[in-house]
């Protein structure tokens, strides 16, 4: 394969899709023993979106179609599609291949990446490697999750938290060496499995009547345990990437945290000493959309004209595994 010059990878377009159906806290009050007040105080969530028909690939496709329009390119120009998701359409084939067919990206190959709530950041860094290798010029990175498909709407501990959405970014070689993905710090800790998982459907517990009766096809989360480590993990890794790059909160234009709980976001923002106006927050409208939260934030802020070329961003996530990490980048368009 002929090499092009080695370049930094930059996000050159972003778009998102959210389903129309809104599930509010007041709707949930009628479904489980909860209150709007409890949910808002403990999580910051007021409503979330639900995909009534279709699968994760359909939301990804809608986001990608918008992105192609924004960048004014055709689907045939895409070379790789990486889909981050914990709710693939099926266990196989890869959702990326379903997306490839549906958008008509005839010249692309692709694969899925499963790193739970850190899926988008892991996929973004992976995509960046292909650009930086010099061998690829257009890589699509998508975060899409239909969390409603694995949520038990009789379990008040979990059903209040999650929603459905997709977000997509295009990675291309940066025109300017100073813009694009600058640095990352990633971690994982497999002891987290115990506290956040879905027991059935994989090779450990293939689905049976028994696994369904036991509701093992739904998210299991020990919220309190996850909360404690998420607060520390996301704050630590965000602070670490600033220190590593001799930056302070004042040098950052936007902090873009995974949206799992407003209290986790608040703790991380406080630790960075960053002004609250510079923290991207939309958890109130969408809840936790797993792999989609970060591109969904980026896309909404870009659409609102608040993201500017040259802005310095810290993206941060924490999720099942445990997996967590941060990416430092300079916005390139
Ligand atoms: N409505 C009303 N009460 C509820 C409730 C609901 N929807 N869900 C739980 N409760 C109750 C609990 O049963 C508990 O009652 P008890 O003390 O009588 O047992 C009480 O509220 C407090 O529960 P607790 O678990 O201490 O609440 P919390 O403040 O920890 O908040 C979460 C719960 C799930 C919102 C929070 O723990 C969380 O966000 N966890 C991490 C999520 C996350 O980051 N995931 C990782 C990435 S995806």
XYZ file of C-alpha atoms and ligand atoms in Angstrom:
381
model
C 0.000 0.000 0.000
C 1.341 3.395 -0.974
C 2.050 5.625 2.005
C 0.842 9.192 2.229
C 2.668 11.560 4.561
C 2.197 10.739 8.228
C -0.301 13.242 9.663
C -2.197 14.033 12.824
C -5.830 12.822 12.846
C -8.532 15.476 13.158
C -12.309 15.434 13.469
C -13.549 17.174 10.333
C -17.312 16.642 10.701
C -19.760 15.645 13.424
C -23.470 14.775 13.443
C -26.006 12.977 15.595
C -29.416 11.384 15.620
C -31.931 11.052 18.447
C -35.290 9.294 18.100
C -38.456 11.407 18.345
C -40.106 9.587 21.237
C -39.434 11.280 24.574
C -39.688 9.355 27.849
C -39.910 11.871 30.695
C -39.413 11.395 34.409
C -43.162 11.933 34.749
C -43.781 9.017 32.365
C -41.478 6.880 34.508
C -43.413 7.885 37.648
C -46.324 5.954 36.136
C -44.192 2.889 35.380
C -42.088 2.386 38.543
C -41.958 3.660 42.120
C -39.975 6.856 41.519
C -40.343 10.634 41.326
C -39.128 13.344 39.006
C -37.552 15.027 42.016
C -35.535 11.901 42.978
C -34.290 11.352 39.447
C -33.309 15.000 38.871
C -31.544 15.315 42.239
C -29.649 12.013 41.999
C -28.815 11.984 38.289
C -29.601 15.317 36.583
C -31.769 13.492 34.015
C -35.196 14.912 33.064
C -35.991 12.934 29.927
C -34.488 10.470 27.459
C -35.236 9.323 23.888
C -36.572 5.896 22.923
C -36.203 4.241 19.514
C -39.565 2.559 18.959
C -38.778 0.841 15.650
C -35.425 -0.274 14.304
C -31.988 -0.974 15.749
C -28.698 0.672 16.647
C -27.595 0.568 12.999
C -30.613 2.666 11.955
C -29.663 5.480 14.330
C -26.031 5.260 13.164
C -27.169 5.530 9.545
C -29.240 8.649 10.258
C -26.267 10.310 11.964
C -23.911 9.341 9.130
C -26.271 10.667 6.429
C -26.279 14.061 8.150
C -22.500 13.959 8.538
C -21.920 13.233 4.843
C -24.114 16.209 3.962
C -22.264 18.497 6.374
C -18.861 17.449 4.956
C -20.278 17.376 1.430
C -18.798 13.988 0.565
C -20.303 10.757 -0.757
C -20.555 7.472 1.149
C -18.194 5.891 -1.399
C -15.351 8.067 -0.110
C -15.439 6.456 3.343
C -12.603 3.949 3.841
C -13.259 2.524 7.320
C -16.330 2.451 9.592
C -15.813 1.769 13.297
C -18.997 1.330 15.321
C -18.828 1.570 19.100
C -21.861 -0.082 20.706
C -23.008 -2.410 23.478
C -26.287 -2.943 21.655
C -25.268 -4.313 18.242
C -28.187 -5.204 15.941
C -27.141 -8.835 16.416
C -24.149 -10.553 18.068
C -22.866 -10.939 14.535
C -22.437 -9.778 11.815
C -20.703 -6.612 12.977
C -23.105 -3.674 13.095
C -20.445 -1.761 11.130
C -21.089 -4.006 8.126
C -24.858 -3.450 8.379
C -24.212 0.293 8.524
C -21.817 0.027 5.557
C -24.565 -1.574 3.454
C -27.314 0.795 4.561
C -25.340 3.976 3.847
C -23.859 2.583 0.614
C -20.235 2.945 1.720
C -19.171 0.479 -0.956
C -15.447 1.060 -0.576
C -15.275 0.831 3.222
C -14.387 -2.015 5.525
C -15.297 -1.882 9.160
C -15.714 -3.473 12.553
C -17.391 -2.993 15.920
C -15.718 -1.927 19.120
C -17.211 -2.806 22.464
C -15.843 -0.836 25.374
C -19.176 0.122 26.982
C -19.401 3.796 27.943
C -15.775 4.289 26.870
C -16.522 2.731 23.484
C -16.568 6.003 21.589
C -13.228 7.215 22.998
C -11.562 3.843 22.376
C -12.969 3.830 18.818
C -11.893 7.428 18.216
C -8.312 6.648 19.189
C -8.356 3.453 17.106
C -9.636 5.368 14.091
C -6.957 8.001 14.622
C -4.251 5.321 14.359
C -5.365 4.483 10.801
C -5.120 8.149 9.807
C -1.783 8.632 11.554
C -0.368 5.526 9.848
C -0.603 7.481 6.635
C -2.601 4.749 4.935
C -6.130 6.141 5.298
C -7.762 9.509 4.726
C -11.414 9.080 5.744
C -12.422 7.051 8.791
C -15.927 7.168 10.254
C -16.259 6.637 13.998
C -19.784 6.087 15.262
C -21.195 5.648 18.764
C -24.698 4.185 18.707
C -26.751 2.523 21.410
C -30.329 1.434 21.744
C -30.097 1.121 25.520
C -33.879 0.670 25.755
C -33.369 -2.800 24.215
C -31.453 -4.016 27.312
C -33.227 -1.962 29.990
C -35.744 -3.468 32.389
C -38.568 -0.950 32.670
C -39.738 -2.542 35.933
C -36.363 -1.860 37.627
C -36.325 1.667 39.022
C -32.597 1.521 39.745
C -31.742 1.326 36.046
C -34.636 2.373 33.796
C -34.313 6.004 34.826
C -30.726 6.230 33.606
C -30.577 5.169 29.963
C -31.678 6.423 26.544
C -31.145 5.808 22.829
C -29.021 7.889 20.424
C -26.202 7.888 17.878
C -23.344 10.256 17.103
C -20.753 10.119 14.330
C -17.489 11.863 13.550
C -15.265 11.831 10.485
C -11.513 11.550 10.973
C -9.171 12.904 8.314
C -5.492 13.877 8.187
C -5.194 17.329 9.744
C -4.328 20.225 7.456
C -2.564 21.868 10.386
C -0.127 19.914 12.584
C -1.359 21.846 15.657
C -4.993 20.751 15.236
C -6.506 17.327 15.868
C -6.034 14.555 18.411
C -3.045 15.477 20.555
C -2.895 12.987 23.399
C -4.756 10.253 25.261
C -4.659 8.303 28.519
C -6.658 5.062 28.711
C -7.171 2.485 31.438
C -9.126 -0.651 32.143
C -9.692 -2.701 35.284
C -11.426 -6.051 34.881
C -12.520 -6.206 38.511
C -15.385 -3.958 37.450
C -17.197 -6.839 35.733
C -18.909 -7.785 38.988
C -20.623 -4.414 39.333
C -21.831 -3.619 35.807
C -22.700 -6.216 33.171
C -25.342 -8.062 31.194
C -25.189 -11.730 32.187
C -26.923 -13.514 29.332
C -26.772 -13.520 25.565
C -23.049 -14.188 25.259
C -21.087 -17.449 25.373
C -21.065 -17.575 29.179
C -24.847 -17.763 29.496
C -26.441 -18.391 26.102
C -30.080 -17.336 26.198
C -32.519 -19.904 27.583
C -35.976 -19.681 29.122
C -34.208 -19.649 32.474
C -31.939 -16.694 31.640
C -34.965 -14.771 30.425
C -36.988 -15.641 33.534
C -34.070 -14.382 35.638
C -33.955 -11.192 33.547
C -30.297 -11.746 32.715
C -30.812 -10.117 29.307
C -31.016 -6.710 31.013
C -28.342 -4.364 32.367
C -27.194 -5.275 35.862
C -25.619 -2.429 37.787
C -24.599 -1.980 41.409
C -25.055 1.758 41.065
C -23.517 2.767 44.367
C -20.266 0.844 43.772
C -19.943 2.071 40.185
C -20.689 5.634 41.215
C -17.782 5.761 43.683
C -15.146 4.551 41.213
C -16.602 6.555 38.314
C -16.294 9.817 40.265
C -12.643 9.127 41.071
C -11.752 7.539 37.721
C -13.119 10.241 35.457
C -11.808 13.103 37.586
C -8.345 11.500 37.926
C -7.863 10.765 34.235
C -9.066 14.226 33.185
C -6.691 15.898 35.616
C -3.864 13.576 34.573
C -4.075 14.501 30.885
C -3.980 18.216 31.745
C -0.924 17.812 33.983
C 0.847 15.615 31.417
C 0.442 18.420 28.863
C 1.276 21.287 31.272
C -2.260 22.666 31.045
C -4.753 23.910 33.625
C -8.545 24.156 33.508
C -8.151 27.722 32.227
C -6.452 26.452 29.056
C -9.443 24.265 28.164
C -12.294 25.642 26.048
C -14.547 22.630 26.608
C -14.640 19.632 28.900
C -16.681 16.868 27.247
C -17.518 14.185 29.811
C -19.451 10.953 29.271
C -22.987 11.644 30.486
C -23.809 8.988 33.102
C -24.713 11.097 36.111
C -24.570 14.873 36.598
C -22.924 14.405 39.995
C -20.031 12.489 38.385
C -19.645 15.280 35.795
C -19.747 17.960 38.514
C -17.042 16.210 40.542
C -14.733 15.924 37.518
C -15.327 19.554 36.484
C -14.607 20.746 40.014
C -11.344 18.791 40.111
C -10.241 20.388 36.830
C -11.102 23.821 38.206
C -12.934 24.510 34.982
C -15.671 27.104 34.634
C -19.065 25.368 34.482
C -19.951 27.211 31.256
C -17.166 25.238 29.568
C -18.594 21.824 30.487
C -20.733 20.148 27.831
C -23.851 18.794 29.535
C -26.981 17.416 27.876
C -27.711 14.501 30.221
C -30.923 16.313 31.250
C -32.356 15.724 27.754
C -30.959 12.312 26.830
C -29.781 10.383 29.920
C -26.944 7.924 29.438
C -26.761 6.865 25.787
C -23.535 4.868 26.395
C -21.339 5.048 23.242
C -23.269 8.031 21.885
C -22.937 10.567 24.723
C -19.693 12.257 23.669
C -20.367 12.668 19.906
C -23.907 13.768 20.803
C -22.467 16.581 22.928
C -19.903 17.552 20.279
C -22.571 17.629 17.575
C -25.046 19.737 19.558
C -22.375 22.258 20.524
C -21.074 22.412 16.946
C -24.593 22.893 15.565
C -25.162 25.712 18.044
C -22.034 27.430 16.703
C -20.270 27.187 20.054
C -17.388 24.962 18.908
C -14.699 26.910 17.066
C -11.612 25.910 15.096
C -8.642 25.854 17.462
C -10.705 25.188 20.617
C -8.941 22.930 23.118
C -11.084 20.027 24.327
C -10.714 17.308 26.931
C -12.997 14.318 26.342
C -13.410 11.870 29.238
C -15.320 8.678 29.916
C -15.882 5.952 32.478
C -17.851 2.774 31.981
C -18.310 -0.967 32.361
C -15.233 -3.125 32.478
C -14.166 -0.888 34.081
C -12.909 1.119 31.109
C -11.987 4.778 31.321
C -9.872 7.420 29.692
C -9.377 10.900 28.331
C -8.435 12.443 25.003
C -6.955 15.901 24.468
C -7.668 17.484 21.096
C -7.798 20.747 19.233
C -10.977 21.240 17.210
C -10.099 21.427 13.534
C -13.079 22.910 11.687
N -36.506 6.348 42.470
C -36.600 6.417 43.798
N -35.773 5.781 44.614
C -34.815 5.032 44.068
C -34.658 4.911 42.676
C -35.564 5.594 41.876
N -35.526 5.556 40.533
N -33.614 4.111 42.417
C -33.109 3.746 43.595
N -33.837 4.286 44.601
C -33.659 4.151 46.040
C -32.812 2.956 46.381
O -33.624 1.794 46.439
C -32.263 3.350 47.733
O -33.237 3.072 48.719
P -32.832 2.347 50.085
O -31.831 3.290 50.709
O -34.116 2.261 50.785
O -32.234 1.062 49.654
C -32.139 4.859 47.641
O -32.959 5.270 46.540
C -30.734 5.345 47.410
O -30.137 4.553 46.407
P -28.644 4.728 46.008
O -28.244 3.594 45.151
O -27.848 5.056 47.223
O -28.745 6.059 45.141
P -27.558 6.839 44.524
O -27.551 8.203 45.078
O -26.281 6.063 44.524
O -28.018 6.948 42.990
C -27.583 5.933 40.846
C -28.222 5.773 42.223
C -27.769 4.665 40.057
C -28.244 7.096 40.161
C -26.079 6.226 41.041
O -25.547 5.297 41.928
C -25.284 6.198 39.766
O -25.401 7.068 38.943
N -24.370 5.212 39.625
C -23.381 5.165 38.575
C -23.908 5.175 37.200
C -22.732 5.156 36.257
O -21.913 6.038 36.251
N -22.564 4.125 35.472
C -21.306 3.944 34.827
C -21.198 4.237 33.480
S -22.457 3.684 32.474
